Short mmCIF file of C-alpha atoms and ligand atoms in Angstrom, two decimals:
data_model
loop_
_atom_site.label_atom_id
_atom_site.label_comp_id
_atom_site.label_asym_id
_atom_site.label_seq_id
_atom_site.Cartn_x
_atom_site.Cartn_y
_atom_site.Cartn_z
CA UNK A 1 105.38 93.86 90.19
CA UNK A 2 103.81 90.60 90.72
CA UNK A 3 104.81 87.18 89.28
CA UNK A 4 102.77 84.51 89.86
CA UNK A 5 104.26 81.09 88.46
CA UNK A 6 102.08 77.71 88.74
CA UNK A 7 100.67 78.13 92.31
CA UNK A 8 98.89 75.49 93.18
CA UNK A 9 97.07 74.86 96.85
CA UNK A 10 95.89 71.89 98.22
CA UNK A 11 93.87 71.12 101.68
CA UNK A 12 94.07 67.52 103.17
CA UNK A 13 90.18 66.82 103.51
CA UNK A 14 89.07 64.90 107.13
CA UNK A 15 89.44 61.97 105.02
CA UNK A 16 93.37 62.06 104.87
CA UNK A 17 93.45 62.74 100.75
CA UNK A 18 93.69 65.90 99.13
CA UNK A 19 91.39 68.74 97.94
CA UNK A 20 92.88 71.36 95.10
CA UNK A 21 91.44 74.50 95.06
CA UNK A 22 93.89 76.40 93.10
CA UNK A 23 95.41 74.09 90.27
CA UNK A 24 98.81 75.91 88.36
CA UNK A 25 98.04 79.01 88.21
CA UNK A 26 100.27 81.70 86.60
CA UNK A 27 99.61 85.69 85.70
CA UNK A 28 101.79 88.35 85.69
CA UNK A 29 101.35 92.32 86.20
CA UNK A 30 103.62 94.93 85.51
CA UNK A 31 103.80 98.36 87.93
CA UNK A 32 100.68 100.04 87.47
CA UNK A 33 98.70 97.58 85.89
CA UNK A 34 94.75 96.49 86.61
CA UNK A 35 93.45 93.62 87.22
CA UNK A 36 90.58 91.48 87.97
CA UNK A 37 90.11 87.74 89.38
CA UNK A 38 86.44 86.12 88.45
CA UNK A 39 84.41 83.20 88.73
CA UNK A 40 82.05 81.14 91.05
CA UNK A 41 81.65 81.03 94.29
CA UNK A 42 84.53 78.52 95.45
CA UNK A 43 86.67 78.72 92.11
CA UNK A 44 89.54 79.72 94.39
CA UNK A 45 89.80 83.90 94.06
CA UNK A 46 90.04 84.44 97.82
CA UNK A 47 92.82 81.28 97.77
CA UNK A 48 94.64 83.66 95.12
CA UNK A 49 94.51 86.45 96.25
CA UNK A 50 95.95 85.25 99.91
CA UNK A 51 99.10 83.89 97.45
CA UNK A 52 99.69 86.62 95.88
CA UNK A 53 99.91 88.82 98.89
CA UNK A 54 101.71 86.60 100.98
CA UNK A 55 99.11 85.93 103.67
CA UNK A 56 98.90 82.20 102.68
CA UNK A 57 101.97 79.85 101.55
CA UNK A 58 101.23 77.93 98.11
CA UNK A 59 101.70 74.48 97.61
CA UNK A 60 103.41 74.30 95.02
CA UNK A 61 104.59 77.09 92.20
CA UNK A 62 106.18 80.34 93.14
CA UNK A 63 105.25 84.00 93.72
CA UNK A 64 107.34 87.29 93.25
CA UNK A 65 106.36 90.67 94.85
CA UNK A 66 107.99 93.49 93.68
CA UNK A 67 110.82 91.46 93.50
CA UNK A 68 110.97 89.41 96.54
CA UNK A 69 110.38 86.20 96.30
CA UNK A 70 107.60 84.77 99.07
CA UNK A 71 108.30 81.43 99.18
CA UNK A 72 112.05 81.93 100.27
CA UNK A 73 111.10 84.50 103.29
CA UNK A 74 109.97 83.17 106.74
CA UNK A 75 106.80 84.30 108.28
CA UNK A 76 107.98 87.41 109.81
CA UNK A 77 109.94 88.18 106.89
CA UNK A 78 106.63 88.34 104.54
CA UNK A 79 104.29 90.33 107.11
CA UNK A 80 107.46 92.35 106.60
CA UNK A 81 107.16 92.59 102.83
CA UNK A 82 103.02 93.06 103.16
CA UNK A 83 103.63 96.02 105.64
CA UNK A 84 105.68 97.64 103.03
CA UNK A 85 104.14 97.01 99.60
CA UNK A 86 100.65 95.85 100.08
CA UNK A 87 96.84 96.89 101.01
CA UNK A 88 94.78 94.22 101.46
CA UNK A 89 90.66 94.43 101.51
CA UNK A 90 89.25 91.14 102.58
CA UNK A 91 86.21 89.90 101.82
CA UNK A 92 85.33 89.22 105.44
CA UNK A 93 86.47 92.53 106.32
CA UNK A 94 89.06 91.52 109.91
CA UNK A 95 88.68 94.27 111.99
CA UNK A 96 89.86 94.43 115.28
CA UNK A 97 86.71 94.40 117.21
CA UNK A 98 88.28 96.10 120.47
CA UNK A 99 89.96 99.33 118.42
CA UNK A 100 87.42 102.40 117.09
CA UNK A 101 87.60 102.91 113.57
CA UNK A 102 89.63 105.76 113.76
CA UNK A 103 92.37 102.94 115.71
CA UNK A 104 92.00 100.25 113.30
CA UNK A 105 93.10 102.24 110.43
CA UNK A 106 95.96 103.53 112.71
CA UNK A 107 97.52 100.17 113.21
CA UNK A 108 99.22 99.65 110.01
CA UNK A 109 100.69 103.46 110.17
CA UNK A 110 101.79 102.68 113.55
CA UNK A 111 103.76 99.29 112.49
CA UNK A 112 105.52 101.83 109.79
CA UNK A 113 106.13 104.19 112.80
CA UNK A 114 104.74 106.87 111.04
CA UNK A 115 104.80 109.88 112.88
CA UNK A 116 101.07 111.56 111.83
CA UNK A 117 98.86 108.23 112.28
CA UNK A 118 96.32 109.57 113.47
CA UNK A 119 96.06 112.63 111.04
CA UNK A 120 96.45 110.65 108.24
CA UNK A 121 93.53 108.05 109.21
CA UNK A 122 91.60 110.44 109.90
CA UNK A 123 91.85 111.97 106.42
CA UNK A 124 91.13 108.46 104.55
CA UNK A 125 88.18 107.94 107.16
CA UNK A 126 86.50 111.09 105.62
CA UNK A 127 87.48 110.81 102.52
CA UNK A 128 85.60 107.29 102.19
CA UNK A 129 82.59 109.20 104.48
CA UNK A 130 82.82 107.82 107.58
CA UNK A 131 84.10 111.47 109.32
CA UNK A 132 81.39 111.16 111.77
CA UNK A 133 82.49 107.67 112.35
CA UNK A 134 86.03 107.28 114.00
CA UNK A 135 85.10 106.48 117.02
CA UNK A 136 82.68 103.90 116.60
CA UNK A 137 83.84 99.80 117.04
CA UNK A 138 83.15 97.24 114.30
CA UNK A 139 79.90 95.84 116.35
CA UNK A 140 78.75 99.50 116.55
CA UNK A 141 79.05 99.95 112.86
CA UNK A 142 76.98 98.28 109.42
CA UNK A 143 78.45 96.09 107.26
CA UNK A 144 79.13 98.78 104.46
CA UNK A 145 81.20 100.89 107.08
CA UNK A 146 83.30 98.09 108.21
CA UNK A 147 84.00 97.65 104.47
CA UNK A 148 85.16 101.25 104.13
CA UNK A 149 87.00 101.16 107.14
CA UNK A 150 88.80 98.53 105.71
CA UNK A 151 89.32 100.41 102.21
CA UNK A 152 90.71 103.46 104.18
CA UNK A 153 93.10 101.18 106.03
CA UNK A 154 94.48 99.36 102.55
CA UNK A 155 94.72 103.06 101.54
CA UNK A 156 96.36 104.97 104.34
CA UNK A 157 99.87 103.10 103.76
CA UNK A 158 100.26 104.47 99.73
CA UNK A 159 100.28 100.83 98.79
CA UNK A 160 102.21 99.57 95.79
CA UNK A 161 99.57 97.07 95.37
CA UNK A 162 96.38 96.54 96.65
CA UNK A 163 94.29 93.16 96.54
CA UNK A 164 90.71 94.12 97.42
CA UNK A 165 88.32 91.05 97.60
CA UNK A 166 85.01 92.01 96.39
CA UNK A 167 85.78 95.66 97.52
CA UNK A 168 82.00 96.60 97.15
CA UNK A 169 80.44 93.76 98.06
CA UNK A 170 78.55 94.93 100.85
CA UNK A 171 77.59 98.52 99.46
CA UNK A 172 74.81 100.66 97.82
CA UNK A 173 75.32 101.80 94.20
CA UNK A 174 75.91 105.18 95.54
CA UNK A 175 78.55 103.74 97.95
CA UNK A 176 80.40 101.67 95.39
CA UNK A 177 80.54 103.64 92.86
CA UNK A 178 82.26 106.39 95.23
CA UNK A 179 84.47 103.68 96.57
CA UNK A 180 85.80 102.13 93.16
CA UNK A 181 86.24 106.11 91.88
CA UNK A 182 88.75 106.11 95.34
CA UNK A 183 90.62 102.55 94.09
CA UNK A 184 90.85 103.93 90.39
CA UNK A 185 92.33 107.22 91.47
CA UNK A 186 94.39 105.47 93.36
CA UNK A 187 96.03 103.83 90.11
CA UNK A 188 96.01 106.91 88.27
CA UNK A 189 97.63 109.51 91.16
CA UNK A 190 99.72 106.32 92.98
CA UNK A 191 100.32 104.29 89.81
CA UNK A 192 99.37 101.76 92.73
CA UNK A 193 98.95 97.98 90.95
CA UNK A 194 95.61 97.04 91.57
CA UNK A 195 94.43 93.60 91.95
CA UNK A 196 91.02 93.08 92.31
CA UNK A 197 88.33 89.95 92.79
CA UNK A 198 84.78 90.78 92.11
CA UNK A 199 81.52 89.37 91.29
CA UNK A 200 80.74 92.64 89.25
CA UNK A 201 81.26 92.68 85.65
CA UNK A 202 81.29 96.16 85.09
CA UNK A 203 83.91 96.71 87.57
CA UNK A 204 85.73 93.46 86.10
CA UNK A 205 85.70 95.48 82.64
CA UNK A 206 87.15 98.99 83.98
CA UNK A 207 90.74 96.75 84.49
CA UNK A 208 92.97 96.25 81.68
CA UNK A 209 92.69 92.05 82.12
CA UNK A 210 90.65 89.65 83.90
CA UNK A 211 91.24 86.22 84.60
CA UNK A 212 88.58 83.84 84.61
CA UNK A 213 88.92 80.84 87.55
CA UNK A 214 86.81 77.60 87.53
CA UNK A 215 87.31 74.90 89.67
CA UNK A 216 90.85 76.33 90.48
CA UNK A 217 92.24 76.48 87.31
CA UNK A 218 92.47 79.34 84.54
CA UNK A 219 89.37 79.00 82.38
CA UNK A 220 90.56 82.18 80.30
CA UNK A 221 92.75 85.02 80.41
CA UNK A 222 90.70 88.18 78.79
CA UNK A 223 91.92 91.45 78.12
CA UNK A 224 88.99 93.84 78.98
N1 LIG B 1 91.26 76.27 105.02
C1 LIG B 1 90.60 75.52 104.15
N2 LIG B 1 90.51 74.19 104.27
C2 LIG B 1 89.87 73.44 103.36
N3 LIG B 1 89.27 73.93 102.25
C3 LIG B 1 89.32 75.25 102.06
C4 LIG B 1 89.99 76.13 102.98
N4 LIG B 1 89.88 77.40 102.51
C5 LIG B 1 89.17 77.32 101.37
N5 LIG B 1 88.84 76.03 101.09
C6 LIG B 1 88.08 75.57 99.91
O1 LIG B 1 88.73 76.09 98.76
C7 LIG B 1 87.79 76.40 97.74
C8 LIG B 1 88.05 77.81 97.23
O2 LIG B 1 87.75 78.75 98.26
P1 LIG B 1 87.86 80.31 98.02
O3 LIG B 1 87.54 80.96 99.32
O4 LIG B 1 89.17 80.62 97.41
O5 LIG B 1 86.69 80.54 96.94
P2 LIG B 1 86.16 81.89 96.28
O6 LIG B 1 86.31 81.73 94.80
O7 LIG B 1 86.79 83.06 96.94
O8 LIG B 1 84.60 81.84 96.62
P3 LIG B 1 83.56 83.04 96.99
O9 LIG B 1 83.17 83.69 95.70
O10 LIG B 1 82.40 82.29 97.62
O11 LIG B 1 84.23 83.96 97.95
C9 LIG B 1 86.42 76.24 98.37
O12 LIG B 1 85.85 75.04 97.87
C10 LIG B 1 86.68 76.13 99.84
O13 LIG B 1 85.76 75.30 100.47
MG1 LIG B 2 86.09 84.53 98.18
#
């Protein structure tokens, strides 16, 4: 499903030399599988994660998404690929601040032309518990919401894998625990691969492995 083969990403600094944040990193994950990315803040999860879904080009080192390989496809060709395959929950949440809630889960439907949009947003809306929320924008909404509204867009396209950066970050125990029930059910009805970067050790432990990043490189490979 997802073959990750010494990625490596570097940023030129203001200086003119180079920073590495993500230093040959390689995992792979078979259809179905779940796992989890940990480690300090700036160890180079969110870097990963972008990779592996083909938002971000590495520097070096190759990536393989349900058998495409990234680094060969232009950029239309992987937004192509990510509309197909892939739910994405980032950590910063990227709505579009002019569309209601009920819209901004329509948009990825809509790029699939699928024909009941709105019915089918709707349904992921309420089933995360923002029903009596559609029509509300970002600004109008808290930071939890925006995060489910996010969650119900990664969901609404039947993903074959979803990357969800710290997926409860911003919500309650009540909230998260509903929320990671929805992602896990979503492996076990979906057999949807689940890739997941957290801060939370108990949710780290409820996937099958979890690799451990420091300072951009793998500091250990666990199986949970
Ligand atoms: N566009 C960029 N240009 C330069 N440096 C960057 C850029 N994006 C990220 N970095 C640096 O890369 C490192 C890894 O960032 P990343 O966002 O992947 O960390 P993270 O592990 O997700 O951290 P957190 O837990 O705080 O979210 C950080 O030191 C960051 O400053
Ligand atoms: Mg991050």
């Amino acid at each position: 499903m997802l073959l990750a083969n010494q990625l490596s990403k570097q940023y030129r600094t203001a200086h003119g030399d180079y920073l590495t944040v993500l230093d040959h990193v390689s995992f792979e994950l078979a259809p179905g599988d779940t796992f989890s990315i940990v480690g300090p803040s700036g160890s180079g999860k969110t870097t990963l994660l972008g990779l592996c879904a083909g938002l971000d080009r590495a520097s070096s080192g190759t990536i393989e998404l349900n058998g495409v390989k990234l680094d060969d496809l232009s950029e239309d060709e992987r937004a192509a690929v990510r509309n197909r395959y892939v739910g994405f929950v980032f950590q910063n949440f990227q709505l579009i601040p002019t569309l209601t809630a009920l819209e901004n889960v329509m948009v990825p439907l809509e790029l699939r032309n699928e024909p009941n949009a709105e019915a089918i947003a709707r349904q992921w809306l309420e089933k995360v518990g923002l029903g009596a929320r559609l029509d509300h924008y970002p600004t109008q909404l808290s930071g939890g919401e925006q995060q489910r509204v996010c969650i119900a867009r990664a969901f609404s396209t039947s993903p074959k894998i979803l990357f969800a950066d710290e997926p409860t970050g911003n919500l309650d125990a009540e909230n998260a625990a509903g929320i990671v029930d929805l992602i896990f059910d979503l492996n076990r009805t979906a057999g949807t691969t689940l890739v997941l970067v957290t801060h939370d050790l108990d949710l780290a432990r409820r996937t099958q492995r979890i690799l451990k990043l420091k300072g951009g490189k793998v500091e250990e490979l666990i199986a949970a």
